[in-house]
PDB file of C-alpha atoms in Angstrom:
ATOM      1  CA  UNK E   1      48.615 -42.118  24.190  1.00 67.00           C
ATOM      2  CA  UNK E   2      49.556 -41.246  20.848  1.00 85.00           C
ATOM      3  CA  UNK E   3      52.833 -39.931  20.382  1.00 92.00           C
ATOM      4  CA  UNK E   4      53.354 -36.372  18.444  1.00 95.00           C
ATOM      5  CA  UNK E   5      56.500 -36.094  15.805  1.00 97.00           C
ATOM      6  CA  UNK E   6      57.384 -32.420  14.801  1.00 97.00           C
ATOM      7  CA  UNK E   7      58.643 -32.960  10.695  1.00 97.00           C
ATOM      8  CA  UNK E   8      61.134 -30.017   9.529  1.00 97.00           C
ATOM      9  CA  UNK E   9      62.127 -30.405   5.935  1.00 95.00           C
ATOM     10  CA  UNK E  10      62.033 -27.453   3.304  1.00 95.00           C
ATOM     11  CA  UNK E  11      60.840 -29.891   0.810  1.00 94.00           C
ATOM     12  CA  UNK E  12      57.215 -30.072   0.730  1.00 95.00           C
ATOM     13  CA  UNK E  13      57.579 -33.993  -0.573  1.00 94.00           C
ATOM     14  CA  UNK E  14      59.634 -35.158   1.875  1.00 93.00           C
ATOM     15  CA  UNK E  15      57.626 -34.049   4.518  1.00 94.00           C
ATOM     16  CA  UNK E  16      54.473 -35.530   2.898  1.00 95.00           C
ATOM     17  CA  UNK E  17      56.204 -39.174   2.540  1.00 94.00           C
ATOM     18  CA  UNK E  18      57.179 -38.551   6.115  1.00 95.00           C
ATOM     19  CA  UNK E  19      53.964 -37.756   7.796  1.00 96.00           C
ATOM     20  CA  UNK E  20      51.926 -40.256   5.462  1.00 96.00           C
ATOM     21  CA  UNK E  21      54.234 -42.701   6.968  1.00 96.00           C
ATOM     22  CA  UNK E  22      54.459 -41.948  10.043  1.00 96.00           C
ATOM     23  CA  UNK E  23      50.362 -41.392  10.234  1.00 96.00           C
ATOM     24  CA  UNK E  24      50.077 -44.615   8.798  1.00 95.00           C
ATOM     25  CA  UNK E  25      51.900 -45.832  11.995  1.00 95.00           C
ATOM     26  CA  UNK E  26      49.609 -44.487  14.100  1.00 95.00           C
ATOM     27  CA  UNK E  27      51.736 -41.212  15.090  1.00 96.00           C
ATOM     28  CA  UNK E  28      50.604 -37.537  15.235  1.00 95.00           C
ATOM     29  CA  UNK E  29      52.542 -35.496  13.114  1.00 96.00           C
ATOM     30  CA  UNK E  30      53.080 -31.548  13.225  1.00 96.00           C
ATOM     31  CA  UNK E  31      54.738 -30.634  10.009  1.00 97.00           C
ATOM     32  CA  UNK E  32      57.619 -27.214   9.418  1.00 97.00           C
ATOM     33  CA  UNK E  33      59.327 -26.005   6.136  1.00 96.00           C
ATOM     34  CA  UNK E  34      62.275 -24.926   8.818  1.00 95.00           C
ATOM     35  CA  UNK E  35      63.251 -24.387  11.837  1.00 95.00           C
ATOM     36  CA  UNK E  36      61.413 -20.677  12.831  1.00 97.00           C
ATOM     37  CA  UNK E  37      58.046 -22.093  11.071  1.00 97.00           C
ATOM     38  CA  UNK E  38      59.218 -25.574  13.609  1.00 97.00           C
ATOM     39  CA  UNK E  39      59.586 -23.549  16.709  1.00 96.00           C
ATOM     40  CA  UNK E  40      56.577 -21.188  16.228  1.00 96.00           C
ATOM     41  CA  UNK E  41      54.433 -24.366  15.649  1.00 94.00           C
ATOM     42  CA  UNK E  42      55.614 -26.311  18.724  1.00 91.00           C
ATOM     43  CA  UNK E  43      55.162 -23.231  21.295  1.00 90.00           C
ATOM     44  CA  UNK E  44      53.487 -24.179  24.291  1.00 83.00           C
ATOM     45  CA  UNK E  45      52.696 -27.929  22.329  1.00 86.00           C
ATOM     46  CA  UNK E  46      53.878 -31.159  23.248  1.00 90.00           C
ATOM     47  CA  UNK E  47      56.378 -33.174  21.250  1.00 95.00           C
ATOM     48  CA  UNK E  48      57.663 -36.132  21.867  1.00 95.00           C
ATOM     49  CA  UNK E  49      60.231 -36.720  18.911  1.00 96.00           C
ATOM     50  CA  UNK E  50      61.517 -34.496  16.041  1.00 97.00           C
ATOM     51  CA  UNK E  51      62.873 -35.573  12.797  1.00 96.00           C
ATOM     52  CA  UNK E  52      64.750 -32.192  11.007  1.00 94.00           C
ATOM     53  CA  UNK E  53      66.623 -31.519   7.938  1.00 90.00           C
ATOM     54  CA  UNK E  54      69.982 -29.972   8.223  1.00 89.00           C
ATOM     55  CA  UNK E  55      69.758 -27.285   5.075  1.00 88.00           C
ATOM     56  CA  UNK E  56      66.575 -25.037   5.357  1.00 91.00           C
ATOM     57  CA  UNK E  57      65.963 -21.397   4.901  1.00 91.00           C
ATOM     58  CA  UNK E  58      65.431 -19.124   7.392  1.00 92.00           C
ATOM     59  CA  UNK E  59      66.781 -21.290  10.288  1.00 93.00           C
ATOM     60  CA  UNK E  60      68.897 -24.584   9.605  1.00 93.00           C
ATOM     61  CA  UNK E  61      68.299 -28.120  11.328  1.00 92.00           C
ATOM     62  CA  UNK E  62      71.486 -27.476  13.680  1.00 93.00           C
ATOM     63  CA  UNK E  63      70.424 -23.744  14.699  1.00 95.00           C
ATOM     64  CA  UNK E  64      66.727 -25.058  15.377  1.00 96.00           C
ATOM     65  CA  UNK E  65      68.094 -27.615  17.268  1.00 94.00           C
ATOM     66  CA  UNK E  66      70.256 -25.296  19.736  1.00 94.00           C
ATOM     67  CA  UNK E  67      67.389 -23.185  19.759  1.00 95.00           C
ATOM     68  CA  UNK E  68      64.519 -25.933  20.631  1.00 95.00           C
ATOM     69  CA  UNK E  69      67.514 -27.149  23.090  1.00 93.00           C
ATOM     70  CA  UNK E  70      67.379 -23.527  25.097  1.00 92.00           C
ATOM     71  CA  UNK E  71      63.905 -24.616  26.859  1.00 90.00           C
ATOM     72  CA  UNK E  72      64.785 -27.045  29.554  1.00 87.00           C
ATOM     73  CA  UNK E  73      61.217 -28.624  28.719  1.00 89.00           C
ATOM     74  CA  UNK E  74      62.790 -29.547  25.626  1.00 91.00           C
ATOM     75  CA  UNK E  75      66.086 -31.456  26.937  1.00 88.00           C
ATOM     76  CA  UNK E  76      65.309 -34.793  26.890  1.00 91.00           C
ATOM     77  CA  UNK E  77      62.964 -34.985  23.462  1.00 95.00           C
ATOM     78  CA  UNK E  78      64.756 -37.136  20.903  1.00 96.00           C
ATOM     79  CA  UNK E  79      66.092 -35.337  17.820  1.00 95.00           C
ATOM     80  CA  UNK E  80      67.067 -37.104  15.014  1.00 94.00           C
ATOM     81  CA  UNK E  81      68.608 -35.631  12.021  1.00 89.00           C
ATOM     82  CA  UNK E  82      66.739 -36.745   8.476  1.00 84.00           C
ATOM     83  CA  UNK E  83      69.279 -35.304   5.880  1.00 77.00           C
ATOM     84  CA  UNK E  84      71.297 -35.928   2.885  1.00 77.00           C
ATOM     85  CA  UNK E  85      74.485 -34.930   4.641  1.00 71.00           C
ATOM     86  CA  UNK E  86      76.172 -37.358   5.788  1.00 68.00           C
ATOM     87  CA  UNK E  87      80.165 -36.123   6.718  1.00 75.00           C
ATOM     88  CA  UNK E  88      81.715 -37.154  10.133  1.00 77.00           C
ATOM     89  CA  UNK E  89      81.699 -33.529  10.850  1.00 83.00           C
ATOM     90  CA  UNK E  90      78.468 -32.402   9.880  1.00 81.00           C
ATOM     91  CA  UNK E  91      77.093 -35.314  12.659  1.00 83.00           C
ATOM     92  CA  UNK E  92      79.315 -34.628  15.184  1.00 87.00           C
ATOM     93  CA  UNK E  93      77.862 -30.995  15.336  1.00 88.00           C
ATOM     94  CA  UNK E  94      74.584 -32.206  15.377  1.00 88.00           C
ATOM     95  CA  UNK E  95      75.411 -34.561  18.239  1.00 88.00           C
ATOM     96  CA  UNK E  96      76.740 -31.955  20.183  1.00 90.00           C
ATOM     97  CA  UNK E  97      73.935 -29.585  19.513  1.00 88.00           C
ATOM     98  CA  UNK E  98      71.524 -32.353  20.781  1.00 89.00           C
ATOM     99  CA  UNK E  99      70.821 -34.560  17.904  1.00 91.00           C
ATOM    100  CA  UNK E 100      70.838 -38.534  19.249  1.00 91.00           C
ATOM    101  CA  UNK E 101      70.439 -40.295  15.494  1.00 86.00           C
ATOM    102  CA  UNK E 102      71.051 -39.513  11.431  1.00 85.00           C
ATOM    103  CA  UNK E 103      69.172 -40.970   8.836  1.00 86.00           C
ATOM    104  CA  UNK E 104      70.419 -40.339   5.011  1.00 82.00           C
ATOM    105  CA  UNK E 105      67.825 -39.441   2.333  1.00 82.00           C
ATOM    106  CA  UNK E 106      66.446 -41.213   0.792  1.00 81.00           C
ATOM    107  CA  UNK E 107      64.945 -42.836   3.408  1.00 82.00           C
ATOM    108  CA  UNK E 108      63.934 -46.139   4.084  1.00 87.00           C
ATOM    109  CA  UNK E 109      60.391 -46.478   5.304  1.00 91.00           C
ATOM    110  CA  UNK E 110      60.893 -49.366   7.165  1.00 93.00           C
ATOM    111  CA  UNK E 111      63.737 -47.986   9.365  1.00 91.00           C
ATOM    112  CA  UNK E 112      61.576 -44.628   9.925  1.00 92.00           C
ATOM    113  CA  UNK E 113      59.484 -46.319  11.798  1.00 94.00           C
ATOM    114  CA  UNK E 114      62.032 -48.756  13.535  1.00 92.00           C
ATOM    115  CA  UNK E 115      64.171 -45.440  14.416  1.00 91.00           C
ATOM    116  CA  UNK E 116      60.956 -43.346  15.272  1.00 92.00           C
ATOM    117  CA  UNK E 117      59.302 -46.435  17.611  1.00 92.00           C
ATOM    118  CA  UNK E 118      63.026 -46.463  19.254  1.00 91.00           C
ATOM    119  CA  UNK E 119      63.378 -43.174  20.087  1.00 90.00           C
ATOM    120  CA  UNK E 120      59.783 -42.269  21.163  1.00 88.00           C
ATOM    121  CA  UNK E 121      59.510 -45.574  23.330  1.00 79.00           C
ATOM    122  CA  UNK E 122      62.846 -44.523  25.488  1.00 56.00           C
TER     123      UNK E 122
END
Protein backbone atom coordinates (compact mmCIF):
# COMPACT_ATOMS: atom_id res chain seq x y z
CA UNK A 1 0.00 0.00 0.00
CA UNK A 2 1.48 3.19 -0.67
CA UNK A 3 1.63 5.50 2.04
CA UNK A 4 0.12 9.27 1.60
CA UNK A 5 2.27 12.38 3.23
CA UNK A 6 0.24 15.70 3.53
CA UNK A 7 3.34 18.64 2.82
CA UNK A 8 2.41 22.18 4.50
CA UNK A 9 5.03 24.77 3.78
CA UNK A 10 4.21 28.42 2.49
CA UNK A 11 7.19 28.18 0.33
CA UNK A 12 6.37 26.84 -2.95
CA UNK A 13 10.25 25.39 -3.17
CA UNK A 14 10.33 23.69 -0.22
CA UNK A 15 7.41 21.86 -0.84
CA UNK A 16 8.61 20.92 -4.37
CA UNK A 17 12.12 19.48 -2.95
CA UNK A 18 9.87 17.75 -0.48
CA UNK A 19 7.41 15.96 -2.61
CA UNK A 20 10.11 15.27 -5.46
CA UNK A 21 11.79 13.50 -2.69
CA UNK A 22 9.52 11.93 -1.12
CA UNK A 23 7.85 10.71 -4.70
CA UNK A 24 11.08 9.56 -5.57
CA UNK A 25 10.71 7.23 -2.50
CA UNK A 26 7.84 5.82 -3.61
CA UNK A 27 5.33 7.95 -1.30
CA UNK A 28 2.09 9.78 -2.28
CA UNK A 29 2.25 13.21 -1.52
CA UNK A 30 -0.73 15.82 -1.03
CA UNK A 31 0.85 19.20 -1.00
CA UNK A 32 -0.67 22.79 1.28
CA UNK A 33 0.73 26.42 1.32
CA UNK A 34 -0.81 26.29 5.15
CA UNK A 35 -2.68 24.89 7.37
CA UNK A 36 -6.63 25.90 6.14
CA UNK A 37 -5.46 25.03 2.35
CA UNK A 38 -3.88 21.50 4.57
CA UNK A 39 -7.11 20.77 6.27
CA UNK A 40 -9.50 21.53 3.34
CA UNK A 41 -7.30 19.16 1.20
CA UNK A 42 -7.21 16.23 3.65
CA UNK A 43 -11.18 16.24 4.37
CA UNK A 44 -12.61 12.98 4.23
CA UNK A 45 -8.81 11.69 2.68
CA UNK A 46 -6.50 9.43 4.18
CA UNK A 47 -3.12 10.42 5.53
CA UNK A 48 -0.82 8.58 6.99
CA UNK A 49 2.03 11.15 7.96
CA UNK A 50 2.29 14.99 7.80
CA UNK A 51 5.34 17.03 7.57
CA UNK A 52 4.26 21.07 8.42
CA UNK A 53 6.00 24.27 8.71
CA UNK A 54 5.57 26.24 11.82
CA UNK A 55 5.21 30.03 10.18
CA UNK A 56 2.43 30.13 7.44
CA UNK A 57 -0.30 32.53 6.66
CA UNK A 58 -3.63 32.06 7.28
CA UNK A 59 -3.22 29.17 9.80
CA UNK A 60 0.30 28.30 11.42
CA UNK A 61 1.90 24.67 11.69
CA UNK A 62 0.95 24.58 15.59
CA UNK A 63 -2.82 25.86 15.06
CA UNK A 64 -3.21 23.25 12.07
CA UNK A 65 -1.92 20.82 14.17
CA UNK A 66 -4.52 21.34 17.18
CA UNK A 67 -6.96 21.65 14.61
CA UNK A 68 -6.12 18.30 12.46
CA UNK A 69 -5.75 16.89 16.25
CA UNK A 70 -9.74 17.74 17.00
CA UNK A 71 -10.85 14.61 14.69
CA UNK A 72 -10.26 11.53 16.71
CA UNK A 73 -9.55 9.85 13.16
CA UNK A 74 -6.64 11.96 13.19
CA UNK A 75 -4.99 11.01 16.74
CA UNK A 76 -2.59 8.66 16.06
CA UNK A 77 -1.15 10.07 12.43
CA UNK A 78 2.47 11.11 12.90
CA UNK A 79 3.20 14.85 12.70
CA UNK A 80 6.43 16.01 12.33
CA UNK A 81 7.41 19.55 12.35
CA UNK A 82 9.78 20.64 9.10
CA UNK A 83 10.84 24.24 10.19
CA UNK A 84 13.58 26.62 10.66
CA UNK A 85 12.69 27.17 14.29
CA UNK A 86 14.39 25.43 16.33
CA UNK A 87 14.01 26.98 20.31
CA UNK A 88 13.29 24.52 23.23
CA UNK A 89 10.07 26.31 23.51
CA UNK A 90 8.86 26.55 20.17
CA UNK A 91 9.15 22.31 20.22
CA UNK A 92 7.80 21.78 23.33
CA UNK A 93 4.50 23.46 22.06
CA UNK A 94 4.51 21.51 19.16
CA UNK A 95 4.94 18.34 21.21
CA UNK A 96 2.18 19.11 23.24
CA UNK A 97 -0.05 20.08 20.41
CA UNK A 98 0.70 16.61 18.85
CA UNK A 99 3.85 16.95 16.96
CA UNK A 100 6.18 13.52 17.61
CA UNK A 101 9.56 14.86 15.59
CA UNK A 102 11.44 18.37 14.31
CA UNK A 103 13.52 18.58 11.48
CA UNK A 104 15.55 22.06 10.87
CA UNK A 105 15.65 23.56 7.34
CA UNK A 106 17.52 23.01 5.44
CA UNK A 107 16.88 19.65 5.28
CA UNK A 108 18.78 16.74 4.72
CA UNK A 109 17.37 14.44 2.10
CA UNK A 110 18.69 11.50 3.41
CA UNK A 111 17.15 11.86 6.93
CA UNK A 112 13.63 12.83 5.21
CA UNK A 113 13.30 9.74 4.20
CA UNK A 114 14.91 7.90 7.28
CA UNK A 115 12.43 10.14 9.55
CA UNK A 116 9.43 9.74 7.04
CA UNK A 117 10.04 5.59 6.64
CA UNK A 118 10.16 5.75 10.71
CA UNK A 119 7.23 7.38 11.37
CA UNK A 120 4.93 5.94 8.63
CA UNK A 121 6.18 2.26 9.39
CA UNK A 122 5.06 2.61 13.32
Amino acid sequence: MTRRILVVDDSPSVRRMVAMTLKAAGYDVVEAGDGVEALEKVAGAEVHAVLTDQNMPRMDGLTFIREFRADASRHRIPIVFLSTESEGEIKERARAAGAIGWMVKPFDQAKLLSVMSRVVAA
